[in-house]
Structure formats: structure tokens, C-alpha cells
mmCIF file with all atom_site columns, C-alpha atoms in Angstrom:
data_model
loop_
_atom_site.group_PDB
_atom_site.id
_atom_site.type_symbol
_atom_site.label_atom_id
_atom_site.label_alt_id
_atom_site.label_comp_id
_atom_site.label_asym_id
_atom_site.label_entity_id
_atom_site.label_seq_id
_atom_site.pdbx_PDB_ins_code
_atom_site.Cartn_x
_atom_site.Cartn_y
_atom_site.Cartn_z
_atom_site.occupancy
_atom_site.B_iso_or_equiv
_atom_site.pdbx_formal_charge
_atom_site.auth_seq_id
_atom_site.auth_comp_id
_atom_site.auth_asym_id
_atom_site.auth_atom_id
_atom_site.pdbx_PDB_model_num
ATOM 1   C CA . MET A 1 1   ? -17.705 13.997  6.193   1.00 84.00 ? 254 MET A CA 1
ATOM 2   C CA . THR A 1 2   ? -17.269 10.217  6.140   1.00 91.00 ? 255 THR A CA 1
ATOM 3   C CA . GLU A 1 3   ? -13.852 8.770   5.477   1.00 88.00 ? 256 GLU A CA 1
ATOM 4   C CA . LEU A 1 4   ? -12.412 5.258   5.429   1.00 92.00 ? 257 LEU A CA 1
ATOM 5   C CA . THR A 1 5   ? -8.671  4.930   6.010   1.00 95.00 ? 258 THR A CA 1
ATOM 6   C CA . PRO A 1 6   ? -6.905  1.553   5.851   1.00 96.00 ? 259 PRO A CA 1
ATOM 7   C CA . TYR A 1 7   ? -4.811  0.610   8.888   1.00 97.00 ? 260 TYR A CA 1
ATOM 8   C CA . LEU A 1 8   ? -2.182  -1.923  7.845   1.00 97.00 ? 261 LEU A CA 1
ATOM 9   C CA . CYS A 1 9   ? -0.173  -4.214  10.065  1.00 97.00 ? 262 CYS A CA 1
ATOM 10  C CA . VAL A 1 10  ? 3.292   -5.293  8.951   1.00 97.00 ? 263 VAL A CA 1
ATOM 11  C CA . SER A 1 11  ? 5.953   -7.513  10.464  1.00 95.00 ? 264 SER A CA 1
ATOM 12  C CA . ASP A 1 12  ? 8.608   -4.756  10.424  1.00 96.00 ? 265 ASP A CA 1
ATOM 13  C CA . CYS A 1 13  ? 7.194   -1.247  10.236  1.00 97.00 ? 266 CYS A CA 1
ATOM 14  C CA . GLU A 1 14  ? 10.525  0.541   9.905   1.00 97.00 ? 267 GLU A CA 1
ATOM 15  C CA . ILE A 1 15  ? 11.487  -1.517  6.853   1.00 97.00 ? 268 ILE A CA 1
ATOM 16  C CA . ALA A 1 16  ? 7.946   -1.202  5.455   1.00 98.00 ? 269 ALA A CA 1
ATOM 17  C CA . VAL A 1 17  ? 7.991   2.598   5.700   1.00 98.00 ? 270 VAL A CA 1
ATOM 18  C CA . ASP A 1 18  ? 11.278  2.674   3.785   1.00 98.00 ? 271 ASP A CA 1
ATOM 19  C CA . TRP A 1 19  ? 9.891   0.332   1.101   1.00 97.00 ? 272 TRP A CA 1
ATOM 20  C CA . TYR A 1 20  ? 6.664   2.298   0.630   1.00 97.00 ? 273 TYR A CA 1
ATOM 21  C CA . VAL A 1 21  ? 8.596   5.580   0.408   1.00 98.00 ? 274 VAL A CA 1
ATOM 22  C CA . GLU A 1 22  ? 11.094  4.210   -2.107  1.00 97.00 ? 275 GLU A CA 1
ATOM 23  C CA . SER A 1 23  ? 8.836   1.923   -4.150  1.00 96.00 ? 276 SER A CA 1
ATOM 24  C CA . LEU A 1 24  ? 5.455   3.686   -4.054  1.00 95.00 ? 277 LEU A CA 1
ATOM 25  C CA . GLY A 1 25  ? 6.669   7.257   -3.670  1.00 95.00 ? 278 GLY A CA 1
ATOM 26  C CA . ALA A 1 26  ? 4.858   7.538   -0.336  1.00 97.00 ? 279 ALA A CA 1
ATOM 27  C CA . VAL A 1 27  ? 5.547   10.301  2.140   1.00 98.00 ? 280 VAL A CA 1
ATOM 28  C CA . VAL A 1 28  ? 5.343   10.012  5.892   1.00 98.00 ? 281 VAL A CA 1
ATOM 29  C CA . VAL A 1 29  ? 2.546   12.378  6.935   1.00 98.00 ? 282 VAL A CA 1
ATOM 30  C CA . TYR A 1 30  ? 2.527   11.423  10.630  1.00 98.00 ? 283 TYR A CA 1
ATOM 31  C CA . PRO A 1 31  ? 5.863   10.279  12.053  1.00 98.00 ? 284 PRO A CA 1
ATOM 32  C CA . PRO A 1 32  ? 6.239   6.900   13.744  1.00 98.00 ? 285 PRO A CA 1
ATOM 33  C CA . ILE A 1 33  ? 5.201   6.549   17.360  1.00 98.00 ? 286 ILE A CA 1
ATOM 34  C CA . VAL A 1 34  ? 7.719   4.089   18.734  1.00 97.00 ? 287 VAL A CA 1
ATOM 35  C CA . MET A 1 35  ? 6.620   2.139   21.779  1.00 97.00 ? 288 MET A CA 1
ATOM 36  C CA . PRO A 1 36  ? 8.929   1.465   24.775  1.00 97.00 ? 289 PRO A CA 1
ATOM 37  C CA . ASP A 1 37  ? 9.600   -2.051  23.426  1.00 97.00 ? 290 ASP A CA 1
ATOM 38  C CA . GLY A 1 38  ? 10.807  -0.633  20.074  1.00 97.00 ? 291 GLY A CA 1
ATOM 39  C CA . ARG A 1 39  ? 7.758   -1.559  18.006  1.00 98.00 ? 292 ARG A CA 1
ATOM 40  C CA . THR A 1 40  ? 6.023   1.082   15.934  1.00 98.00 ? 293 THR A CA 1
ATOM 41  C CA . GLY A 1 41  ? 2.561   1.670   17.346  1.00 97.00 ? 294 GLY A CA 1
ATOM 42  C CA . HIS A 1 42  ? 1.437   4.092   14.660  1.00 98.00 ? 295 HIS A CA 1
ATOM 43  C CA . VAL A 1 43  ? 2.663   5.846   11.514  1.00 98.00 ? 296 VAL A CA 1
ATOM 44  C CA . GLU A 1 44  ? 0.795   7.432   8.611   1.00 98.00 ? 297 GLU A CA 1
ATOM 45  C CA . LEU A 1 45  ? 1.817   7.508   4.961   1.00 98.00 ? 298 LEU A CA 1
ATOM 46  C CA . ALA A 1 46  ? 0.294   8.902   1.779   1.00 97.00 ? 299 ALA A CA 1
ATOM 47  C CA . VAL A 1 47  ? 0.708   8.694   -1.980  1.00 96.00 ? 300 VAL A CA 1
ATOM 48  C CA . ASP A 1 48  ? -0.587  11.873  -3.616  1.00 93.00 ? 301 ASP A CA 1
ATOM 49  C CA . GLY A 1 49  ? -2.972  12.392  -0.706  1.00 92.00 ? 302 GLY A CA 1
ATOM 50  C CA . ALA A 1 50  ? -4.192  8.763   -0.551  1.00 95.00 ? 303 ALA A CA 1
ATOM 51  C CA . ARG A 1 51  ? -3.495  8.083   3.105   1.00 96.00 ? 304 ARG A CA 1
ATOM 52  C CA . TRP A 1 52  ? -3.106  4.946   5.205   1.00 98.00 ? 305 TRP A CA 1
ATOM 53  C CA . MET A 1 53  ? -2.032  4.122   8.744   1.00 98.00 ? 306 MET A CA 1
ATOM 54  C CA . MET A 1 54  ? 0.299   1.345   9.783   1.00 98.00 ? 307 MET A CA 1
ATOM 55  C CA . SER A 1 55  ? 1.805   -0.417  12.781  1.00 98.00 ? 308 SER A CA 1
ATOM 56  C CA . ASP A 1 56  ? 4.000   -3.323  13.728  1.00 98.00 ? 309 ASP A CA 1
ATOM 57  C CA . GLU A 1 57  ? 2.418   -6.551  14.907  1.00 97.00 ? 310 GLU A CA 1
ATOM 58  C CA . PHE A 1 58  ? 0.888   -6.592  18.365  1.00 97.00 ? 311 PHE A CA 1
ATOM 59  C CA . VAL A 1 59  ? -0.048  -10.260 18.648  1.00 95.00 ? 312 VAL A CA 1
ATOM 60  C CA . GLU A 1 60  ? -1.163  -9.731  22.248  1.00 96.00 ? 313 GLU A CA 1
ATOM 61  C CA . LEU A 1 61  ? -3.828  -7.344  20.906  1.00 95.00 ? 314 LEU A CA 1
ATOM 62  C CA . GLY A 1 62  ? -4.799  -9.508  17.932  1.00 95.00 ? 315 GLY A CA 1
ATOM 63  C CA . VAL A 1 63  ? -3.023  -7.215  15.448  1.00 95.00 ? 316 VAL A CA 1
ATOM 64  C CA . MET A 1 64  ? -1.062  -9.379  13.017  1.00 95.00 ? 317 MET A CA 1
ATOM 65  C CA . ALA A 1 65  ? 0.448   -8.992  9.580   1.00 95.00 ? 318 ALA A CA 1
ATOM 66  C CA . PRO A 1 66  ? -1.154  -10.913 6.695   1.00 94.00 ? 319 PRO A CA 1
ATOM 67  C CA . ASP A 1 67  ? -0.298  -14.574 6.234   1.00 91.00 ? 320 ASP A CA 1
ATOM 68  C CA . PRO A 1 68  ? 0.801   -14.757 2.559   1.00 83.00 ? 321 PRO A CA 1
ATOM 69  C CA . SER A 1 69  ? 0.042   -18.494 2.449   1.00 86.00 ? 322 SER A CA 1
ATOM 70  C CA . ARG A 1 70  ? -3.676  -17.696 2.828   1.00 88.00 ? 323 ARG A CA 1
ATOM 71  C CA . GLY A 1 71  ? -4.016  -15.133 0.057   1.00 85.00 ? 324 GLY A CA 1
ATOM 72  C CA . ALA A 1 72  ? -5.383  -11.636 0.551   1.00 88.00 ? 325 ALA A CA 1
ATOM 73  C CA . ALA A 1 73  ? -8.630  -10.821 2.324   1.00 88.00 ? 326 ALA A CA 1
ATOM 74  C CA . VAL A 1 74  ? -8.409  -7.142  1.333   1.00 93.00 ? 327 VAL A CA 1
ATOM 75  C CA . THR A 1 75  ? -7.097  -5.328  -1.740  1.00 95.00 ? 328 THR A CA 1
ATOM 76  C CA . LEU A 1 76  ? -5.936  -1.729  -1.545  1.00 97.00 ? 329 LEU A CA 1
ATOM 77  C CA . HIS A 1 77  ? -7.110  0.202   -4.638  1.00 96.00 ? 330 HIS A CA 1
ATOM 78  C CA . LEU A 1 78  ? -4.773  3.077   -5.477  1.00 96.00 ? 331 LEU A CA 1
ATOM 79  C CA . THR A 1 79  ? -5.565  5.484   -8.309  1.00 96.00 ? 332 THR A CA 1
ATOM 80  C CA . VAL A 1 80  ? -2.384  6.899   -9.842  1.00 96.00 ? 333 VAL A CA 1
ATOM 81  C CA . THR A 1 81  ? -1.433  9.062   -12.803 1.00 95.00 ? 334 THR A CA 1
ATOM 82  C CA . ASP A 1 82  ? 1.061   6.580   -14.331 1.00 96.00 ? 335 ASP A CA 1
ATOM 83  C CA . VAL A 1 83  ? 0.567   2.863   -13.645 1.00 97.00 ? 336 VAL A CA 1
ATOM 84  C CA . ASP A 1 84  ? 3.539   1.847   -15.801 1.00 97.00 ? 337 ASP A CA 1
ATOM 85  C CA . ALA A 1 85  ? 6.001   4.131   -13.988 1.00 97.00 ? 338 ALA A CA 1
ATOM 86  C CA . LEU A 1 86  ? 4.807   2.982   -10.578 1.00 97.00 ? 339 LEU A CA 1
ATOM 87  C CA . CYS A 1 87  ? 5.045   -0.652  -11.671 1.00 97.00 ? 340 CYS A CA 1
ATOM 88  C CA . ARG A 1 88  ? 8.679   -0.102  -12.652 1.00 97.00 ? 341 ARG A CA 1
ATOM 89  C CA . GLN A 1 89  ? 9.363   1.274   -9.154  1.00 96.00 ? 342 GLN A CA 1
ATOM 90  C CA . VAL A 1 90  ? 7.542   -1.627  -7.480  1.00 96.00 ? 343 VAL A CA 1
ATOM 91  C CA . VAL A 1 91  ? 9.454   -4.210  -9.530  1.00 97.00 ? 344 VAL A CA 1
ATOM 92  C CA . ALA A 1 92  ? 12.719  -2.409  -8.734  1.00 96.00 ? 345 ALA A CA 1
ATOM 93  C CA . GLY A 1 93  ? 11.683  -2.755  -5.082  1.00 95.00 ? 346 GLY A CA 1
ATOM 94  C CA . GLY A 1 94  ? 11.780  -6.537  -5.453  1.00 96.00 ? 347 GLY A CA 1
ATOM 95  C CA . VAL A 1 95  ? 8.127   -7.327  -6.142  1.00 95.00 ? 348 VAL A CA 1
ATOM 96  C CA . GLU A 1 96  ? 6.640   -9.395  -8.965  1.00 95.00 ? 349 GLU A CA 1
ATOM 97  C CA . LEU A 1 97  ? 3.457   -8.138  -10.528 1.00 98.00 ? 350 LEU A CA 1
ATOM 98  C CA . ASP A 1 98  ? 0.424   -10.437 -10.307 1.00 97.00 ? 351 ASP A CA 1
ATOM 99  C CA . ARG A 1 99  ? -1.208  -8.671  -13.239 1.00 96.00 ? 352 ARG A CA 1
ATOM 100 C CA . GLY A 1 100 ? -0.391  -5.984  -15.794 1.00 91.00 ? 353 GLY A CA 1
ATOM 101 C CA . PRO A 1 101 ? 0.235   -3.310  -16.380 1.00 97.00 ? 354 PRO A CA 1
ATOM 102 C CA . GLU A 1 102 ? -2.510  -3.646  -18.935 1.00 97.00 ? 355 GLU A CA 1
ATOM 103 C CA . ASP A 1 103 ? -5.431  -1.795  -20.428 1.00 95.00 ? 356 ASP A CA 1
ATOM 104 C CA . SER A 1 104 ? -8.712  -2.937  -18.908 1.00 93.00 ? 357 SER A CA 1
ATOM 105 C CA . PRO A 1 105 ? -11.680 -1.027  -20.313 1.00 89.00 ? 358 PRO A CA 1
ATOM 106 C CA . PRO A 1 106 ? -13.569 0.676   -18.900 1.00 88.00 ? 359 PRO A CA 1
ATOM 107 C CA . ALA A 1 107 ? -11.337 0.886   -15.785 1.00 88.00 ? 360 ALA A CA 1
ATOM 108 C CA . GLY A 1 108 ? -8.307  2.222   -17.652 1.00 94.00 ? 361 GLY A CA 1
ATOM 109 C CA . ARG A 1 109 ? -4.751  0.983   -17.150 1.00 96.00 ? 362 ARG A CA 1
ATOM 110 C CA . VAL A 1 110 ? -4.375  -1.446  -14.251 1.00 97.00 ? 363 VAL A CA 1
ATOM 111 C CA . ALA A 1 111 ? -1.860  -3.604  -12.418 1.00 98.00 ? 364 ALA A CA 1
ATOM 112 C CA . VAL A 1 112 ? -1.900  -5.785  -9.305  1.00 98.00 ? 365 VAL A CA 1
ATOM 113 C CA . PHE A 1 113 ? 0.925   -6.721  -6.945  1.00 97.00 ? 366 PHE A CA 1
ATOM 114 C CA . ARG A 1 114 ? 1.526   -7.973  -3.427  1.00 96.00 ? 367 ARG A CA 1
ATOM 115 C CA . ASP A 1 115 ? 3.987   -5.919  -1.440  1.00 96.00 ? 368 ASP A CA 1
ATOM 116 C CA . PRO A 1 116 ? 6.784   -7.566  0.579   1.00 95.00 ? 369 PRO A CA 1
ATOM 117 C CA . PHE A 1 117 ? 4.571   -7.334  3.697   1.00 95.00 ? 370 PHE A CA 1
ATOM 118 C CA . GLY A 1 118 ? 1.674   -9.396  2.322   1.00 94.00 ? 371 GLY A CA 1
ATOM 119 C CA . HIS A 1 119 ? -0.701  -6.626  1.267   1.00 96.00 ? 372 HIS A CA 1
ATOM 120 C CA . ARG A 1 120 ? -2.374  -6.778  -2.167  1.00 97.00 ? 373 ARG A CA 1
ATOM 121 C CA . TRP A 1 121 ? -2.505  -3.534  -4.188  1.00 97.00 ? 374 TRP A CA 1
ATOM 122 C CA . PHE A 1 122 ? -4.612  -2.783  -7.271  1.00 97.00 ? 375 PHE A CA 1
ATOM 123 C CA . LEU A 1 123 ? -3.217  0.160   -9.229  1.00 97.00 ? 376 LEU A CA 1
ATOM 124 C CA . ASN A 1 124 ? -5.552  2.063   -11.519 1.00 97.00 ? 377 ASN A CA 1
ATOM 125 C CA . GLN A 1 125 ? -4.837  4.803   -14.026 1.00 96.00 ? 378 GLN A CA 1
ATOM 126 C CA . PRO A 1 126 ? -8.267  5.968   -15.222 1.00 94.00 ? 379 PRO A CA 1
ATOM 127 C CA . ALA A 1 127 ? -8.837  6.128   -18.955 1.00 88.00 ? 380 ALA A CA 1
ATOM 128 C CA . PRO A 1 128 ? -8.229  9.690   -20.220 1.00 81.00 ? 381 PRO A CA 1
ATOM 129 C CA . GLU A 1 129 ? -11.941 10.276  -20.882 1.00 71.00 ? 382 GLU A CA 1
ATOM 130 C CA . ASP A 1 130 ? -12.737 9.301   -17.257 1.00 52.00 ? 383 ASP A CA 1
ATOM 131 C CA . VAL A 1 131 ? -10.190 11.559  -15.546 1.00 50.00 ? 384 VAL A CA 1
ATOM 132 C CA . GLY A 1 132 ? -12.445 14.596  -15.370 1.00 53.00 ? 385 GLY A CA 1
ATOM 133 C CA . ALA A 1 133 ? -15.591 12.566  -14.732 1.00 51.00 ? 386 ALA A CA 1
ATOM 134 C CA . GLY A 1 134 ? -14.746 11.730  -11.116 1.00 52.00 ? 387 GLY A CA 1
ATOM 135 C CA . ALA A 1 135 ? -13.831 8.108   -11.884 1.00 46.00 ? 388 ALA A CA 1
#
């Protein structure tokens, strides 16, 4: 089996975990490994089984959080059952939406936002006719 799992870097992993849990409904599926210097070296989260890994910055290893002034090099695409509800949570978490929520045939209902840690997310709620088709 081949699998691709994003590994995000954030400037404050402890705060990021709390935000993702509260605003995206994420769950911690692998607890934080805290390094001797207090930085989080690894943690894993998931939203309805969609998993990602995360750590604090380790500049000495070339691991750095995104620079929001440069835009986003990567977008995280998250398929959800209710884009509008998740957007309300994200906005309540202090984020402005870049796009949507809106209907965007044939993709379904979509929205885009940048989280407080510089990562760009594309939310997608497949059109009802596409749900069973593996879209």
C-alpha cells in the first residue's frame, strides 16, 4: 500500500494542536514527543481518519514553519461532510476564509482558508451524486 502523509511544521506546536482540535475537530492520534529543549519533535492528528504529522521548528535541521509573506507552496485538501459547519468553526477560531463556502461544480461545496500557522487548506464537500462514486 502506498500512502502520502503531510508533515507540517508550525512555530508553536502546542498551540497548533489545540487550534486544530478546537477549530477543525481534529483528534490527537499519536501524542506529542517533547524534546529535552521543550520543542515538540512529533505529533500526529486526524480529522475523520485524514491524518497528518506535525512538529515545532527545528531551524538547525532546515525544518521551518511557512512564511506567510510568501504565500503557500502547498495546499492541504480535506474532504469533509459539511463544509459550512467546518467553516463556522474555523472562523470562530480566528481565521478569515480566502474563498467560500460556495458551490463549485463539479467539485461540490468548497472553501479555502489559511490557518494561524501559515498552512493553506482547501475544504471539499463532494456533491451528493459523487459521494458514493469515490470522489
